[in-house]
PDB file of C-alpha atoms in Angstrom:
ATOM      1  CA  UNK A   1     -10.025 -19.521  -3.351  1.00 91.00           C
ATOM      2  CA  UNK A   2      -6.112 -19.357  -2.489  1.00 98.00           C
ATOM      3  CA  UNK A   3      -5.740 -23.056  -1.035  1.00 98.00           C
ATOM      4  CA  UNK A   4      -2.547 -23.688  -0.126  1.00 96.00           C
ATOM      5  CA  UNK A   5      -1.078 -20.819  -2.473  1.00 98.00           C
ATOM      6  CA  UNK A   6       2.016 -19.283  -0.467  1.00 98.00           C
ATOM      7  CA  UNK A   7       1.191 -15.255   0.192  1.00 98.00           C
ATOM      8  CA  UNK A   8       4.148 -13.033   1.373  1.00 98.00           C
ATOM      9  CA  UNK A   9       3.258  -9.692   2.760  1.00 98.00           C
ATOM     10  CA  UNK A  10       4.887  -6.887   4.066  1.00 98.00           C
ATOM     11  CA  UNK A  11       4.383  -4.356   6.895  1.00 98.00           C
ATOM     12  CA  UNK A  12       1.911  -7.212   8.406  1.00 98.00           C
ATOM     13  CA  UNK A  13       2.639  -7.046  12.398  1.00 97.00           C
ATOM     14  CA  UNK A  14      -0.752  -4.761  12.176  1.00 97.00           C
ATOM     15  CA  UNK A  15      -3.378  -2.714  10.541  1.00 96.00           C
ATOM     16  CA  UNK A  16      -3.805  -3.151   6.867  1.00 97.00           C
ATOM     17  CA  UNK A  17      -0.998  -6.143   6.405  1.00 98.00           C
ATOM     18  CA  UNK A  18      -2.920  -7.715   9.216  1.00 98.00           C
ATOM     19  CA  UNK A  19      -6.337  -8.426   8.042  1.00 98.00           C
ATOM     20  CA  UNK A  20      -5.098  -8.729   4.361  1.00 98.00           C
ATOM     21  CA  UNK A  21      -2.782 -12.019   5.850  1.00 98.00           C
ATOM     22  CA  UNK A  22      -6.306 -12.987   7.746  1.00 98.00           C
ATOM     23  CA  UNK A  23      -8.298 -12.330   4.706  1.00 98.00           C
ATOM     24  CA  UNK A  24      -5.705 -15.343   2.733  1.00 98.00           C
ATOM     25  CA  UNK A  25      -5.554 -17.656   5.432  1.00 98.00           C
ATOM     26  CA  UNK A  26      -9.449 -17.687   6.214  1.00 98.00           C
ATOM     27  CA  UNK A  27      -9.006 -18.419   2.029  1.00 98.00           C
ATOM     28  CA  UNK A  28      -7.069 -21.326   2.223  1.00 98.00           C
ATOM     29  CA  UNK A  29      -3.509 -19.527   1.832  1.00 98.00           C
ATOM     30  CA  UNK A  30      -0.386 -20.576   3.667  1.00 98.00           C
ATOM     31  CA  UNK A  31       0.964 -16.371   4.566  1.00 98.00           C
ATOM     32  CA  UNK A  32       4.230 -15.640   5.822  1.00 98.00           C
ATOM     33  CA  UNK A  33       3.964 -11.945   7.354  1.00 98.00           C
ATOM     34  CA  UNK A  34       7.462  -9.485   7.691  1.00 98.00           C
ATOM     35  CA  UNK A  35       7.958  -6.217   9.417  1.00 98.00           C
ATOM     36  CA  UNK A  36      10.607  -4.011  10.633  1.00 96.00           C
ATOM     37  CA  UNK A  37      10.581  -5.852  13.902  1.00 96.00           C
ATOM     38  CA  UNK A  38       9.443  -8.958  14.694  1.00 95.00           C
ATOM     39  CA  UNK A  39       5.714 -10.002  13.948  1.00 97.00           C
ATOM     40  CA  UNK A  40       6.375 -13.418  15.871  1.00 98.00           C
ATOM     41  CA  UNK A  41       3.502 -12.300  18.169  1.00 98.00           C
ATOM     42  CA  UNK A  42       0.818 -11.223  15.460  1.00 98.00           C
ATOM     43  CA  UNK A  43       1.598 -14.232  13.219  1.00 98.00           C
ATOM     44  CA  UNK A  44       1.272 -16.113  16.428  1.00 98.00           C
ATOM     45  CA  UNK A  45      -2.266 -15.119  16.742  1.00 98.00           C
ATOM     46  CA  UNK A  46      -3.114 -15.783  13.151  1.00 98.00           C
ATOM     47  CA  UNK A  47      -1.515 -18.576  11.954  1.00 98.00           C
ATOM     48  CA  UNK A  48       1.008 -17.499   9.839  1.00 98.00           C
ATOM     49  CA  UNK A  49       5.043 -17.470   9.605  1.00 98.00           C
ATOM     50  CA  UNK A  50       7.142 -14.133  10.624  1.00 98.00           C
ATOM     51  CA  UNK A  51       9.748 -12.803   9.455  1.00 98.00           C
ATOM     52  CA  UNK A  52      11.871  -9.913   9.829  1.00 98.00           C
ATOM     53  CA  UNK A  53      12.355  -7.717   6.842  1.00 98.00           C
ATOM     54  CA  UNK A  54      13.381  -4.091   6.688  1.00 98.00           C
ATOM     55  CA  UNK A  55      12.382  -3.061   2.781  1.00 98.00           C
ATOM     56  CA  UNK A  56      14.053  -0.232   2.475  1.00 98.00           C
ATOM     57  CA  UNK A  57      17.088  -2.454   1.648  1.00 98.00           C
ATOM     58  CA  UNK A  58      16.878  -4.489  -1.716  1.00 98.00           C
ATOM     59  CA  UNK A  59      18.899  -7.559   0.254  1.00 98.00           C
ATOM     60  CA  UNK A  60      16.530  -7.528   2.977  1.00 98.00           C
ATOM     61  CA  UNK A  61      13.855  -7.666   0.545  1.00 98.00           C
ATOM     62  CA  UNK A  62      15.473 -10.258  -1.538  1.00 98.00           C
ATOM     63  CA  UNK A  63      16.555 -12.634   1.824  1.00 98.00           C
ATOM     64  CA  UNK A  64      12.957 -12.256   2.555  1.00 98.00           C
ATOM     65  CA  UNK A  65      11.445 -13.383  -0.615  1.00 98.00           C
ATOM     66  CA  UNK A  66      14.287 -16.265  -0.754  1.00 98.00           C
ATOM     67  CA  UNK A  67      13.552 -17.680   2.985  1.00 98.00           C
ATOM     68  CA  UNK A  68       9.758 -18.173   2.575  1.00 98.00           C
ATOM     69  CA  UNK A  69      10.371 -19.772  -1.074  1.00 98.00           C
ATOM     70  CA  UNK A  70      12.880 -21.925   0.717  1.00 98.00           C
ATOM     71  CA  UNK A  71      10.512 -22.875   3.987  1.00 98.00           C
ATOM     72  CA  UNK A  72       7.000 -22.505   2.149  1.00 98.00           C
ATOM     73  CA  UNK A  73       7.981 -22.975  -1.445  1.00 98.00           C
ATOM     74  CA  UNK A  74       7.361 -20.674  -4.870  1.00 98.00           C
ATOM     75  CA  UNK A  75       5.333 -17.247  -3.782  1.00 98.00           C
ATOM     76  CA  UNK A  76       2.154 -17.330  -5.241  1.00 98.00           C
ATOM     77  CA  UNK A  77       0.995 -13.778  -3.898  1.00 98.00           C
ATOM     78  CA  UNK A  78       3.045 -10.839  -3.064  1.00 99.00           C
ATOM     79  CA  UNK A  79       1.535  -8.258  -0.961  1.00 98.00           C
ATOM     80  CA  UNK A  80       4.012  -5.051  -0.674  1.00 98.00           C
ATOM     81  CA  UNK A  81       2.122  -3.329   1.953  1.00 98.00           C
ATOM     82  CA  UNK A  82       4.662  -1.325   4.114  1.00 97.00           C
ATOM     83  CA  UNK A  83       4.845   1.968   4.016  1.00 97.00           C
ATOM     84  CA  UNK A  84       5.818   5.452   5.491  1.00 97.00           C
ATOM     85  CA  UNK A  85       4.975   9.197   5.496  1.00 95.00           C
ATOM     86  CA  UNK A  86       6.203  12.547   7.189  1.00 96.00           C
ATOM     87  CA  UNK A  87       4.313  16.068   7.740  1.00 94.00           C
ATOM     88  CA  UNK A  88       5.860  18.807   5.680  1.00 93.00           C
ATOM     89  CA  UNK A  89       5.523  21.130   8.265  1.00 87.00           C
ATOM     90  CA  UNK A  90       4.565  24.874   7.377  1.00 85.00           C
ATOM     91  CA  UNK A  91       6.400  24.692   3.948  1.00 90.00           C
ATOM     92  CA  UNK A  92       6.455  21.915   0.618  1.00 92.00           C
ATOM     93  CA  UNK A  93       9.913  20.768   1.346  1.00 88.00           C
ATOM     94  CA  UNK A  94       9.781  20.721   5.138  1.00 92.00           C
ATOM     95  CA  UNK A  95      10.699  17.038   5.637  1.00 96.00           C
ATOM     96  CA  UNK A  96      14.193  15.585   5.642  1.00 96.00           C
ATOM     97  CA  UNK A  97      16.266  14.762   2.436  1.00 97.00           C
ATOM     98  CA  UNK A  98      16.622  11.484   4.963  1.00 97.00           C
ATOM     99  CA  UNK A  99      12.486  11.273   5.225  1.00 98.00           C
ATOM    100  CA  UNK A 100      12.043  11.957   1.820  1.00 97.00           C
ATOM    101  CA  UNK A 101      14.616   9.026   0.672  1.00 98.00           C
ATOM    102  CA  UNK A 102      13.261   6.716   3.189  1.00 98.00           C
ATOM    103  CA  UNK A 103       9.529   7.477   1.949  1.00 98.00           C
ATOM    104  CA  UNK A 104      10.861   6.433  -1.586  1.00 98.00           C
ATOM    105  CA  UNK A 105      12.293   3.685  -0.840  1.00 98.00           C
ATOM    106  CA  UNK A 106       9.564   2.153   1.185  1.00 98.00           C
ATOM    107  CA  UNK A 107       6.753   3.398  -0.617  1.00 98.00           C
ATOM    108  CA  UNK A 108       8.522   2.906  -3.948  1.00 98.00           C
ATOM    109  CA  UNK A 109      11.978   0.933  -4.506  1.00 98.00           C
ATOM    110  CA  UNK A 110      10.752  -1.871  -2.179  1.00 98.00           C
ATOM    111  CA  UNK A 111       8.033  -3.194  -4.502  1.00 98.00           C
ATOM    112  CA  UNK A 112      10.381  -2.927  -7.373  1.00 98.00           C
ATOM    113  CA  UNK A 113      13.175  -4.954  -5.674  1.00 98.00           C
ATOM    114  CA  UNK A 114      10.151  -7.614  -5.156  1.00 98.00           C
ATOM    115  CA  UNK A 115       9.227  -7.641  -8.474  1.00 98.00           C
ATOM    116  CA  UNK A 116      12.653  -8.055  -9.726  1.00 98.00           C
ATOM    117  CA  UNK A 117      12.952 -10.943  -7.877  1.00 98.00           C
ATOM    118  CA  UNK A 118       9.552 -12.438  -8.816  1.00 98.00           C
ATOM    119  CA  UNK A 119       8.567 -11.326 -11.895  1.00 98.00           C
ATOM    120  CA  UNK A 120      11.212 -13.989 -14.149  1.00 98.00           C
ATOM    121  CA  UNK A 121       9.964 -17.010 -12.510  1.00 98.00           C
ATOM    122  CA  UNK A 122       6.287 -15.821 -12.587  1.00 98.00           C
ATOM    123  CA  UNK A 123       6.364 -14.593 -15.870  1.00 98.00           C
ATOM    124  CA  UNK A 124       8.269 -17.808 -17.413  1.00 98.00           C
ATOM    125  CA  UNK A 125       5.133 -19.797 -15.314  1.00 98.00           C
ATOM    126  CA  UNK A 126       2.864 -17.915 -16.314  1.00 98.00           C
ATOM    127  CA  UNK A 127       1.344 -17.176 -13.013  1.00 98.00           C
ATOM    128  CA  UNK A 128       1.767 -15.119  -9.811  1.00 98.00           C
ATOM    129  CA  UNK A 129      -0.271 -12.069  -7.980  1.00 98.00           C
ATOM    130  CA  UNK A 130       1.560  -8.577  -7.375  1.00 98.00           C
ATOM    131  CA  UNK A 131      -0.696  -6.651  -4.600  1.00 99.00           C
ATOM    132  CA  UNK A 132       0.808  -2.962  -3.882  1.00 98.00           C
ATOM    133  CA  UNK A 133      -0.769  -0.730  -1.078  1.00 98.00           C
ATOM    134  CA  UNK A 134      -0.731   2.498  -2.561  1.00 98.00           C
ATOM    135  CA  UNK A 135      -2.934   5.337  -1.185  1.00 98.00           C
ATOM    136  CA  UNK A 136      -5.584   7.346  -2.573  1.00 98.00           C
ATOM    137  CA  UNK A 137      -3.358   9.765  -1.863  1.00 97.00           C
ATOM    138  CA  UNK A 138      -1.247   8.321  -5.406  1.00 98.00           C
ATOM    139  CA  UNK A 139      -4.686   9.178  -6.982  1.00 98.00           C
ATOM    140  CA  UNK A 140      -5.442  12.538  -5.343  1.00 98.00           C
ATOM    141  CA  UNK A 141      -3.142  14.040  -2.950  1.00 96.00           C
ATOM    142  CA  UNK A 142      -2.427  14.071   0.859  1.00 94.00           C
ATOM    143  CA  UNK A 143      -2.183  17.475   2.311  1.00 93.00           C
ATOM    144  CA  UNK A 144       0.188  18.054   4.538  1.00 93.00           C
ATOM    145  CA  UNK A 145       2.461  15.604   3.180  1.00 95.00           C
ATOM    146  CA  UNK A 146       3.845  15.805  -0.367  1.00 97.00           C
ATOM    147  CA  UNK A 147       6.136  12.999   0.464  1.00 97.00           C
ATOM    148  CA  UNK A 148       3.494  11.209   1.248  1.00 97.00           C
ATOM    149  CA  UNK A 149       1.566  12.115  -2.133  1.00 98.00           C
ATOM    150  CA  UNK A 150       4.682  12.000  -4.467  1.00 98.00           C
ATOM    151  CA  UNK A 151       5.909   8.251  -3.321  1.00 98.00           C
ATOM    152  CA  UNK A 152       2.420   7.369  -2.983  1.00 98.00           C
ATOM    153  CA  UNK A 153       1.752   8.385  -7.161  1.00 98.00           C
ATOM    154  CA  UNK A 154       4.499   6.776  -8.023  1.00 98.00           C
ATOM    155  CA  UNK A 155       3.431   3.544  -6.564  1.00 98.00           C
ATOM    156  CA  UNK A 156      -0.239   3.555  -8.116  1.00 98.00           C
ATOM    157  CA  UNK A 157       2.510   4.216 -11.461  1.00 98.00           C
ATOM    158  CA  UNK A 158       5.005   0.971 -10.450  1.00 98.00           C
ATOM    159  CA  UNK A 159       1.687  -1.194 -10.161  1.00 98.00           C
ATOM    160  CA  UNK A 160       0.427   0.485 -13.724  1.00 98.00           C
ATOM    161  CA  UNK A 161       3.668  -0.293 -15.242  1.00 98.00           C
ATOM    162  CA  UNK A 162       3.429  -4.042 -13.883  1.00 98.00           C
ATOM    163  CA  UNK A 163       0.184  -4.670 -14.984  1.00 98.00           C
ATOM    164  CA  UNK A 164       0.645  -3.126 -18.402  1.00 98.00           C
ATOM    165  CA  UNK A 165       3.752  -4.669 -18.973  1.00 98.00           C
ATOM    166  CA  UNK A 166       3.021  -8.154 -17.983  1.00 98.00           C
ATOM    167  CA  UNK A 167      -0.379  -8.841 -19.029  1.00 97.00           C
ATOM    168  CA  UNK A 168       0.512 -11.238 -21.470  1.00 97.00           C
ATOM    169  CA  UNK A 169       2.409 -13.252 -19.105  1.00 98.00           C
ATOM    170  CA  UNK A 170      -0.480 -14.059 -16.964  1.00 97.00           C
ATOM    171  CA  UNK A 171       0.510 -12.044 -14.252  1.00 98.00           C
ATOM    172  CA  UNK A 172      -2.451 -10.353 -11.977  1.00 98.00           C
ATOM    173  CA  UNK A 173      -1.974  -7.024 -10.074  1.00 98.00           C
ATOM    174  CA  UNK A 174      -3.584  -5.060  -7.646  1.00 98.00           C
ATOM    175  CA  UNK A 175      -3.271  -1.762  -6.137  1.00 98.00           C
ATOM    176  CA  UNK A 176      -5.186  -0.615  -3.042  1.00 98.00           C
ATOM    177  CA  UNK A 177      -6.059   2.951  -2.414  1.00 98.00           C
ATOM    178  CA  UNK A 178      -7.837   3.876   0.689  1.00 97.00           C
ATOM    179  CA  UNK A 179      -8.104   6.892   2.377  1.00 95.00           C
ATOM    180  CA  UNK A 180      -7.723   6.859   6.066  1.00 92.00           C
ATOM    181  CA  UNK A 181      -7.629   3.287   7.783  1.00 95.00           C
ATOM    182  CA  UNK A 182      -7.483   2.929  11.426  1.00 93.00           C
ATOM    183  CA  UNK A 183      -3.517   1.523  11.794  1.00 74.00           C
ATOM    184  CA  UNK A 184      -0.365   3.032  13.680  1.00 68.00           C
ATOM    185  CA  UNK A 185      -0.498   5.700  11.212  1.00 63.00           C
ATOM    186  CA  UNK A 186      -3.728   7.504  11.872  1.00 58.00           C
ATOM    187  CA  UNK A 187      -3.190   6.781  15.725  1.00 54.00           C
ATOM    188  CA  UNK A 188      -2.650  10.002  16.479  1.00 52.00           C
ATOM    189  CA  UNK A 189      -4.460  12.182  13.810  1.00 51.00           C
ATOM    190  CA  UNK A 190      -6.850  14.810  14.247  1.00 49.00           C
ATOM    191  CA  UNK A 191      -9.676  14.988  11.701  1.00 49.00           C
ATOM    192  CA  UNK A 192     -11.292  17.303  10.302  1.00 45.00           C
ATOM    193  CA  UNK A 193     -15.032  17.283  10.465  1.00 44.00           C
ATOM    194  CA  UNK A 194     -15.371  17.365   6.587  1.00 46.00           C
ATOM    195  CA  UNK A 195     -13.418  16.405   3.709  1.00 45.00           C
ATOM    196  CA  UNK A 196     -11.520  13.244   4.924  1.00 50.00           C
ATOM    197  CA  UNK A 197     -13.904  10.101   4.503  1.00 59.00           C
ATOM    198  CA  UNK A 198     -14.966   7.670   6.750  1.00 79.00           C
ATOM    199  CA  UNK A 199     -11.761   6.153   9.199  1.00 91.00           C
ATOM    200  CA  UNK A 200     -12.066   2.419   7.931  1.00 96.00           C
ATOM    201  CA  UNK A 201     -11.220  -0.431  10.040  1.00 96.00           C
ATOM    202  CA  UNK A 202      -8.489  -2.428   8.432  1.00 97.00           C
ATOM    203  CA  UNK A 203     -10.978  -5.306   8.049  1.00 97.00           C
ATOM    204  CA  UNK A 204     -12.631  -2.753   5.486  1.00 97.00           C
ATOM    205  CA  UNK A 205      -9.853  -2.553   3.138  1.00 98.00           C
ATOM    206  CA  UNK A 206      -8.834  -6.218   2.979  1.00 98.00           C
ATOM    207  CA  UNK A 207     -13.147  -7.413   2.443  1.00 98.00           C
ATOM    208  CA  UNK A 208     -12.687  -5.036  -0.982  1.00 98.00           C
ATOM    209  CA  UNK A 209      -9.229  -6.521  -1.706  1.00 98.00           C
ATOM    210  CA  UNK A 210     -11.070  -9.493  -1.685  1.00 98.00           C
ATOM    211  CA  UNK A 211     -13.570  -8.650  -3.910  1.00 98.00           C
ATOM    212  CA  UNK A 212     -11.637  -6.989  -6.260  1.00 98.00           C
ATOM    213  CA  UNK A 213      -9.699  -9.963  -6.919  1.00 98.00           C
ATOM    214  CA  UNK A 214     -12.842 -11.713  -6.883  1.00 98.00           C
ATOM    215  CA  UNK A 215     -14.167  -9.018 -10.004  1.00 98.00           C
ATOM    216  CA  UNK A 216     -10.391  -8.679 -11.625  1.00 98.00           C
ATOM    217  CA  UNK A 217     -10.272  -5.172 -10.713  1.00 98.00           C
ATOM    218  CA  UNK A 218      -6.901  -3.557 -10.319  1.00 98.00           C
ATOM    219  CA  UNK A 219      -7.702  -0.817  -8.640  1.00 98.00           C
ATOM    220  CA  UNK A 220      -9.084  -1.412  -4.648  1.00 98.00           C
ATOM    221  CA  UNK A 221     -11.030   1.854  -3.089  1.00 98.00           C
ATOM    222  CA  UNK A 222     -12.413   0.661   0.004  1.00 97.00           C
ATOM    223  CA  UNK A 223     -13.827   4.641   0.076  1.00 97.00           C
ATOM    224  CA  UNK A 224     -16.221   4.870  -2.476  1.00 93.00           C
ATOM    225  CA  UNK A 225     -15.786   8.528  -2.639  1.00 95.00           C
ATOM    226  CA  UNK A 226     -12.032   8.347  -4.285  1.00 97.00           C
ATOM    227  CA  UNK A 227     -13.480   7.267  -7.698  1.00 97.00           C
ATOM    228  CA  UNK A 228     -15.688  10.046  -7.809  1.00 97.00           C
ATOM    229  CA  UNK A 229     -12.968  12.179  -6.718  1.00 97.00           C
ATOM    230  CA  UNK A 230     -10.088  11.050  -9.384  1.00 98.00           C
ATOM    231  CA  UNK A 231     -12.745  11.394 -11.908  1.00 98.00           C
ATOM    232  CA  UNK A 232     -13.464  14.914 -10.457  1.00 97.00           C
ATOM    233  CA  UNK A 233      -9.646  15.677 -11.016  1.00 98.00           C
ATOM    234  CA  UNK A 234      -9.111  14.479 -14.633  1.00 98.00           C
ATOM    235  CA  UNK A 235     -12.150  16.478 -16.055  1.00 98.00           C
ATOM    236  CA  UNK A 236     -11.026  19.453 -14.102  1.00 98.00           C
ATOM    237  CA  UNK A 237      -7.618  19.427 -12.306  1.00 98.00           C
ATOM    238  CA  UNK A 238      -7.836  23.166 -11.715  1.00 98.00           C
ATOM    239  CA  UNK A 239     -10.830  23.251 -10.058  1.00 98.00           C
ATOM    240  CA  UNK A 240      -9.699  20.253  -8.287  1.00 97.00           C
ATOM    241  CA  UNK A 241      -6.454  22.000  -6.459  1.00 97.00           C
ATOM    242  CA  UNK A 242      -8.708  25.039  -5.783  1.00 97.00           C
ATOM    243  CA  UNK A 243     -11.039  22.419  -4.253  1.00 96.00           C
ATOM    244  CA  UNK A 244      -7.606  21.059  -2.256  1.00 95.00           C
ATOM    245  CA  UNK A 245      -6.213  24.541  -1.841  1.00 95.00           C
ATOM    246  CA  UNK A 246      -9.524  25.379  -0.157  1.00 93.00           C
ATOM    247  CA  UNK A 247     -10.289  21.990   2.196  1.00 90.00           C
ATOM    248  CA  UNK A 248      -6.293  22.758   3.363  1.00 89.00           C
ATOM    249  CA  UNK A 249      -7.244  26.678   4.663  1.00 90.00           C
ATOM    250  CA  UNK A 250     -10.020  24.460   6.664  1.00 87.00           C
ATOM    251  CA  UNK A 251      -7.682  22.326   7.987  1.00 82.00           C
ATOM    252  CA  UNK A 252      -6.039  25.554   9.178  1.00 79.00           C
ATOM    253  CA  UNK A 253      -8.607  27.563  10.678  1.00 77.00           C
ATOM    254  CA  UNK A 254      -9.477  24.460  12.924  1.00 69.00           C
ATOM    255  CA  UNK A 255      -5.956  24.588  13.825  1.00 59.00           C
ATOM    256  CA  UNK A 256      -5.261  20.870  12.831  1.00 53.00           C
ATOM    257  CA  UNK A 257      -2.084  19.705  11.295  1.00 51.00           C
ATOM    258  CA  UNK A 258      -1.311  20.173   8.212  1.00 47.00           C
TER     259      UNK A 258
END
């Protein structure tokens, strides 16, 4: 389906970025994978090209972008999949000015500098894929984390505004929005025993990425409890953060973070 289309994707040493750079390749792609540090040894294993990218900087993102265009040529599919979230703590508020910044930027400012780099070329082509791992947390809300939930909305918004604004220009976008995946950052999460959906393997989330591209379908919920849920939530959002306000004081009486 993607035969020899060049796919760039971010945050891919493991977990989610992983299997969505297996998913291309088994598809035909050619996938260069960044992260933080370096993926060498994943992309090793899988066939694909590593690079070093921290997103949080726009000339990181940029450099990264420019190398595999350079090496692999034009980016067919961009996958901004990194991303980052802190606990509150007791209180709304209770992470850093410094966490809260570096949630927006990865979450947020890093798909932006992307598409400011891709969109002219794509949209002069006429072409080009924009894939953003959002959360259903941008749908719902994560408790415990309104970091987390705030970056996370405004990403599901950012892939909105993409699709939206370049429809006409041929220009295809998804947005994935699981709930919890098994990656680095459920490793060391308690669950509770109701509330939180079935712990997906990453495998999970890039199959429905898959066939959502397959269906053109922006939206990807590899829980099929989040549509029901977001519906939920419009008809009634006050019954809906009663709902929330209620699951959290469960969360608390089985003494699990919150």
């Amino acid at each position: 389906m993607f035969d020899n289309q060049i796919v760039a994707i971010t945050g891919a040493s493991g977990g989610i970025g992983r299997a969505v750079a297996e998913m291309f390749i088994s598809q035909g792609a050619k996938v260069a994978i960044s992260d933080r540090t370096s993926p060498d040894a994943t992309a090793a294993e899988i066939g694909a090209k590593a690079y070093m990218c921290d997103v949080s900087k726009e000339e990181n993102v940029v450099a990264f972008i420019d190398a595999v265009e350079t090496e692999l040529g034009p980016i067919d599919v961009y996958v901004s999949n990194a991303g980052v979230g802190f606990p509150d703590g007791r209180y709304v508020g209770g992470a850093s000015n410094k966490q809260w910044e570096l949630s927006w930027q990865i979450n947020v400012m890093s798909s932006l500098y992307a598409v400011r780099r891709l969109m002219p070329r794509w949209a002069s082509e006429k072409r080009g894929r924009f894939i953003i791992t959002a959360s259903a947390a941008g749908l719902l809300n994560q408790v415990g984390s309104a970091s987390y939930s705030v970056t996370k909305h405004a990403a599901v918004a950012l892939a909105d505004s993409i699709s939206i604004a370049h429809a006409d220009d041929g220009v295809k976008v998804n947005c994935i929005c699981p709930q919890y995946v098994k990656t680095n950052m459920t490793k060391d999460m308690v669950f509770s025993k109701e509330g939180q959906g079935q712990l997906l393997e990453p495998y999970d989330v890039s199959s429905a990425l898959l066939a959502a591209i397959k269906a053109d379908e922006f939206l990807v919920l590899p829980h099929n409890d989040v549509q029901g849920y977001a519906i939920g939530r419009a008809k009634d959002h006050t019954g809906w953060l009663r709902g929330m306000a209620k699951y959290r004081q469960t969360l608390a009486k089985e003494n699990l973070p919150l």
